[in-house]
Structures are given as C-alpha cells and as structure tokens.
C-alpha cells in the first residue's frame, strides 16, 4: 500500500508526532513498513498559461446536474477545488473569481466504468468517471494555482477513495 497524508495550516506543527504514531500502529499489523516524511510547502511563484491536465484516476464530477460522461469544461473543476480550498482553510466561502478567457485546445477524455461492492449497503456502487487528458490555454494565475492545489487534494466525488487525482503539466 502507498498513501499520503497532507497536513494544512497549524497541523504541520504535529507532522512528526502524527508520522511516529502512524508508524507504531501500522508496524503492529505489517512487517515491512517504510515511512517517508516529506515536508513541502505549496508555493507558486511562476505559472504557465498553457497546461496539460491528466486525469490519473476516474473523475466523478457533475456538469449540468449529471455526472460528466464524455467531456468536462474547466469551470466545474475549478469550482470544486475552490470549494475544497475554503473548506480546508475554514474561511468564509467566496465565489470563484477567475478569467473565463481560457480555451480548451484538446480533450482526450473517456468514461471508465468502475464499481465497488459495499458490504454495508449490500450493493454495487458506481465509481466510474472521466480519465485521459486535456490541454488548456490562456489560463490566469488563479486558475493555475487552483489546478496545482487540485493535484494535492483531488477533485470531485469520492476523492477520499483515490478518485479525481490529477497531474498538471506546464506546456510552453
């Protein structure tokens, strides 16, 4: 298994205690535990106005009141990340204020069907979503910052299950 925990705000001060506790608990159950603690700060000094967004795990997000099945606009992605940002930071929510002059140059997205069995609910649950990539040009710095945050926290429904993982690559 490989997983990560991202600590925000004042929790970073407890990173050593949290990692030590995790190691102690996990080493009781598993023999070969390797723990790597990386302390990094999300700091964006420069940005690219053209990016490639790779959807590494299925993205489940609503567009026009339905789960997106074959394409997605950038705005629902950014709105999702923006809402998460304010939830994480415990600040009063502010509506997304970005330039909408961006242009989706190419989009190679497809719906990947995935299900999981819920023992508690005694049924199969749909975990399918969009995978692939898209290239977007003419984005502003705020959009770039939100996308970079999206790399860390994931986007859309079921991100705590590992869905909605993206990678943002600068293209210039």
Short mmCIF file of C-alpha atoms in Angstrom, two decimals:
data_model
loop_
_atom_site.label_atom_id
_atom_site.label_comp_id
_atom_site.label_asym_id
_atom_site.label_seq_id
_atom_site.Cartn_x
_atom_site.Cartn_y
_atom_site.Cartn_z
CA UNK A 1 0.00 0.00 0.00
CA UNK A 2 1.11 3.51 -0.65
CA UNK A 3 -0.71 6.51 0.71
CA UNK A 4 -0.07 10.03 1.83
CA UNK A 5 -1.47 12.44 4.34
CA UNK A 6 -1.48 16.14 3.62
CA UNK A 7 -1.46 18.46 6.59
CA UNK A 8 -2.69 22.02 6.34
CA UNK A 9 -2.33 25.12 8.44
CA UNK A 10 -1.22 24.51 12.06
CA UNK A 11 -1.37 20.71 11.74
CA UNK A 12 2.03 20.81 10.03
CA UNK A 13 3.48 21.51 13.50
CA UNK A 14 2.40 17.99 14.53
CA UNK A 15 3.78 16.16 11.47
CA UNK A 16 6.48 14.32 13.43
CA UNK A 17 4.06 13.12 16.11
CA UNK A 18 1.49 12.03 13.52
CA UNK A 19 4.04 10.12 11.44
CA UNK A 20 5.52 8.42 14.54
CA UNK A 21 2.06 7.33 15.70
CA UNK A 22 1.15 6.05 12.24
CA UNK A 23 4.38 4.05 12.11
CA UNK A 24 3.76 2.49 15.52
CA UNK A 25 0.20 1.48 14.67
CA UNK A 26 0.99 0.13 11.20
CA UNK A 27 4.12 -1.77 12.29
CA UNK A 28 1.98 -3.83 14.70
CA UNK A 29 -0.04 -5.14 11.75
CA UNK A 30 2.51 -5.18 8.93
CA UNK A 31 6.15 -6.31 8.93
CA UNK A 32 7.89 -4.29 6.22
CA UNK A 33 6.79 -0.72 6.86
CA UNK A 34 8.69 2.10 5.24
CA UNK A 35 7.80 5.59 6.27
CA UNK A 36 8.96 8.64 4.39
CA UNK A 37 8.08 12.07 5.70
CA UNK A 38 8.23 14.87 3.19
CA UNK A 39 7.65 18.40 4.31
CA UNK A 40 6.84 20.67 1.44
CA UNK A 41 5.01 23.93 1.07
CA UNK A 42 2.75 24.70 -1.87
CA UNK A 43 4.29 27.89 -3.16
CA UNK A 44 3.74 29.10 -6.71
CA UNK A 45 5.98 31.90 -7.88
CA UNK A 46 5.57 31.46 -11.63
CA UNK A 47 2.88 29.93 -13.75
CA UNK A 48 2.27 28.67 -17.25
CA UNK A 49 -0.68 29.92 -19.27
CA UNK A 50 -0.86 26.60 -21.16
CA UNK A 51 -1.24 23.36 -19.20
CA UNK A 52 -1.94 19.71 -19.78
CA UNK A 53 -4.27 18.23 -17.17
CA UNK A 54 -4.04 14.46 -16.84
CA UNK A 55 -6.88 12.66 -15.08
CA UNK A 56 -4.94 9.82 -13.47
CA UNK A 57 -7.87 8.22 -11.66
CA UNK A 58 -11.53 8.49 -12.65
CA UNK A 59 -13.03 11.92 -12.09
CA UNK A 60 -16.61 11.96 -10.84
CA UNK A 61 -17.96 15.47 -11.11
CA UNK A 62 -21.29 16.97 -12.06
CA UNK A 63 -21.78 19.11 -15.11
CA UNK A 64 -25.29 20.29 -15.97
CA UNK A 65 -26.65 18.36 -12.94
CA UNK A 66 -25.33 14.99 -14.22
CA UNK A 67 -22.08 13.10 -13.70
CA UNK A 68 -19.87 14.06 -16.66
CA UNK A 69 -19.59 11.08 -19.02
CA UNK A 70 -17.56 12.17 -22.07
CA UNK A 71 -16.31 15.72 -21.62
CA UNK A 72 -15.91 18.40 -18.99
CA UNK A 73 -15.43 22.13 -19.01
CA UNK A 74 -12.73 23.67 -16.84
CA UNK A 75 -15.15 25.71 -14.71
CA UNK A 76 -16.71 22.78 -12.75
CA UNK A 77 -13.20 21.50 -11.94
CA UNK A 78 -12.09 24.87 -10.65
CA UNK A 79 -15.31 25.40 -8.68
CA UNK A 80 -14.83 22.04 -6.97
CA UNK A 81 -11.23 22.87 -5.99
CA UNK A 82 -12.24 26.38 -4.88
CA UNK A 83 -14.94 24.99 -2.57
CA UNK A 84 -12.49 22.49 -1.09
CA UNK A 85 -9.96 25.25 -0.53
CA UNK A 86 -12.38 27.22 1.62
CA UNK A 87 -13.50 24.06 3.46
CA UNK A 88 -9.89 23.17 4.30
CA UNK A 89 -8.89 26.68 5.27
CA UNK A 90 -12.02 27.27 7.40
CA UNK A 91 -12.57 30.61 5.72
CA UNK A 92 -15.88 32.05 4.65
CA UNK A 93 -16.65 30.79 1.15
CA UNK A 94 -16.03 33.21 -1.69
CA UNK A 95 -17.38 32.54 -5.14
CA UNK A 96 -14.82 31.65 -7.79
CA UNK A 97 -13.44 34.74 -9.47
CA UNK A 98 -11.27 33.79 -12.45
CA UNK A 99 -10.88 34.75 -16.06
CA UNK A 100 -13.06 32.69 -18.38
CA UNK A 101 -10.93 33.54 -21.41
CA UNK A 102 -9.32 30.10 -21.27
CA UNK A 103 -9.58 27.79 -24.27
CA UNK A 104 -9.64 24.00 -24.26
CA UNK A 105 -7.24 23.16 -27.10
CA UNK A 106 -7.68 19.39 -26.97
CA UNK A 107 -9.57 16.91 -24.86
CA UNK A 108 -8.99 13.17 -24.87
CA UNK A 109 -11.36 12.05 -22.16
CA UNK A 110 -13.33 8.85 -21.85
CA UNK A 111 -15.62 7.40 -19.24
CA UNK A 112 -14.09 4.47 -17.38
CA UNK A 113 -16.59 2.28 -15.59
CA UNK A 114 -15.55 1.07 -12.15
CA UNK A 115 -17.71 -0.47 -9.45
CA UNK A 116 -17.09 -1.41 -5.86
CA UNK A 117 -19.10 -3.66 -3.61
CA UNK A 118 -20.37 -2.10 -0.43
CA UNK A 119 -20.81 -4.73 2.28
CA UNK A 120 -22.66 -2.25 4.46
CA UNK A 121 -25.16 -1.23 1.78
CA UNK A 122 -25.20 -4.70 0.19
CA UNK A 123 -24.94 -3.34 -3.36
CA UNK A 124 -22.54 -2.38 -6.12
CA UNK A 125 -21.59 1.28 -6.17
CA UNK A 126 -20.59 3.17 -9.31
CA UNK A 127 -17.11 4.65 -9.07
CA UNK A 128 -16.68 5.34 -12.78
CA UNK A 129 -15.53 8.65 -14.13
CA UNK A 130 -13.51 10.51 -16.73
CA UNK A 131 -9.90 9.55 -17.43
CA UNK A 132 -7.48 10.91 -20.02
CA UNK A 133 -6.10 14.38 -20.57
CA UNK A 134 -6.92 17.84 -21.81
CA UNK A 135 -4.81 20.83 -22.83
CA UNK A 136 -6.00 24.28 -21.81
CA UNK A 137 -4.52 27.59 -22.91
CA UNK A 138 -4.85 31.19 -21.79
CA UNK A 139 -5.35 30.46 -18.10
CA UNK A 140 -4.69 33.07 -15.44
CA UNK A 141 -2.54 32.68 -12.30
CA UNK A 142 -5.51 31.99 -10.01
CA UNK A 143 -6.65 29.15 -12.29
CA UNK A 144 -3.13 27.72 -12.32
CA UNK A 145 -2.91 27.89 -8.51
CA UNK A 146 -6.26 26.12 -8.12
CA UNK A 147 -5.18 23.36 -10.52
CA UNK A 148 -1.92 22.88 -8.58
CA UNK A 149 -3.92 22.62 -5.34
CA UNK A 150 -6.16 20.09 -7.12
CA UNK A 151 -3.06 17.94 -7.69
CA UNK A 152 -2.66 17.64 -3.91
CA UNK A 153 -6.23 17.25 -2.71
CA UNK A 154 -8.03 15.64 -5.67
CA UNK A 155 -11.21 16.76 -7.37
CA UNK A 156 -14.84 15.71 -7.37
CA UNK A 157 -16.82 12.96 -5.70
CA UNK A 158 -15.11 10.07 -3.92
CA UNK A 159 -11.69 11.69 -3.89
CA UNK A 160 -11.12 10.17 -0.43
CA UNK A 161 -11.26 6.79 -2.18
CA UNK A 162 -8.47 7.88 -4.54
CA UNK A 163 -10.64 9.16 -7.37
CA UNK A 164 -10.14 12.55 -9.01
CA UNK A 165 -6.34 12.50 -8.91
CA UNK A 166 -4.87 14.88 -11.49
CA UNK A 167 -1.46 15.91 -12.73
CA UNK A 168 -0.87 19.41 -14.09
CA UNK A 169 1.99 19.80 -16.55
CA UNK A 170 3.25 23.15 -17.84
CA UNK A 171 3.42 23.46 -21.62
CA UNK A 172 5.41 26.32 -23.11
#
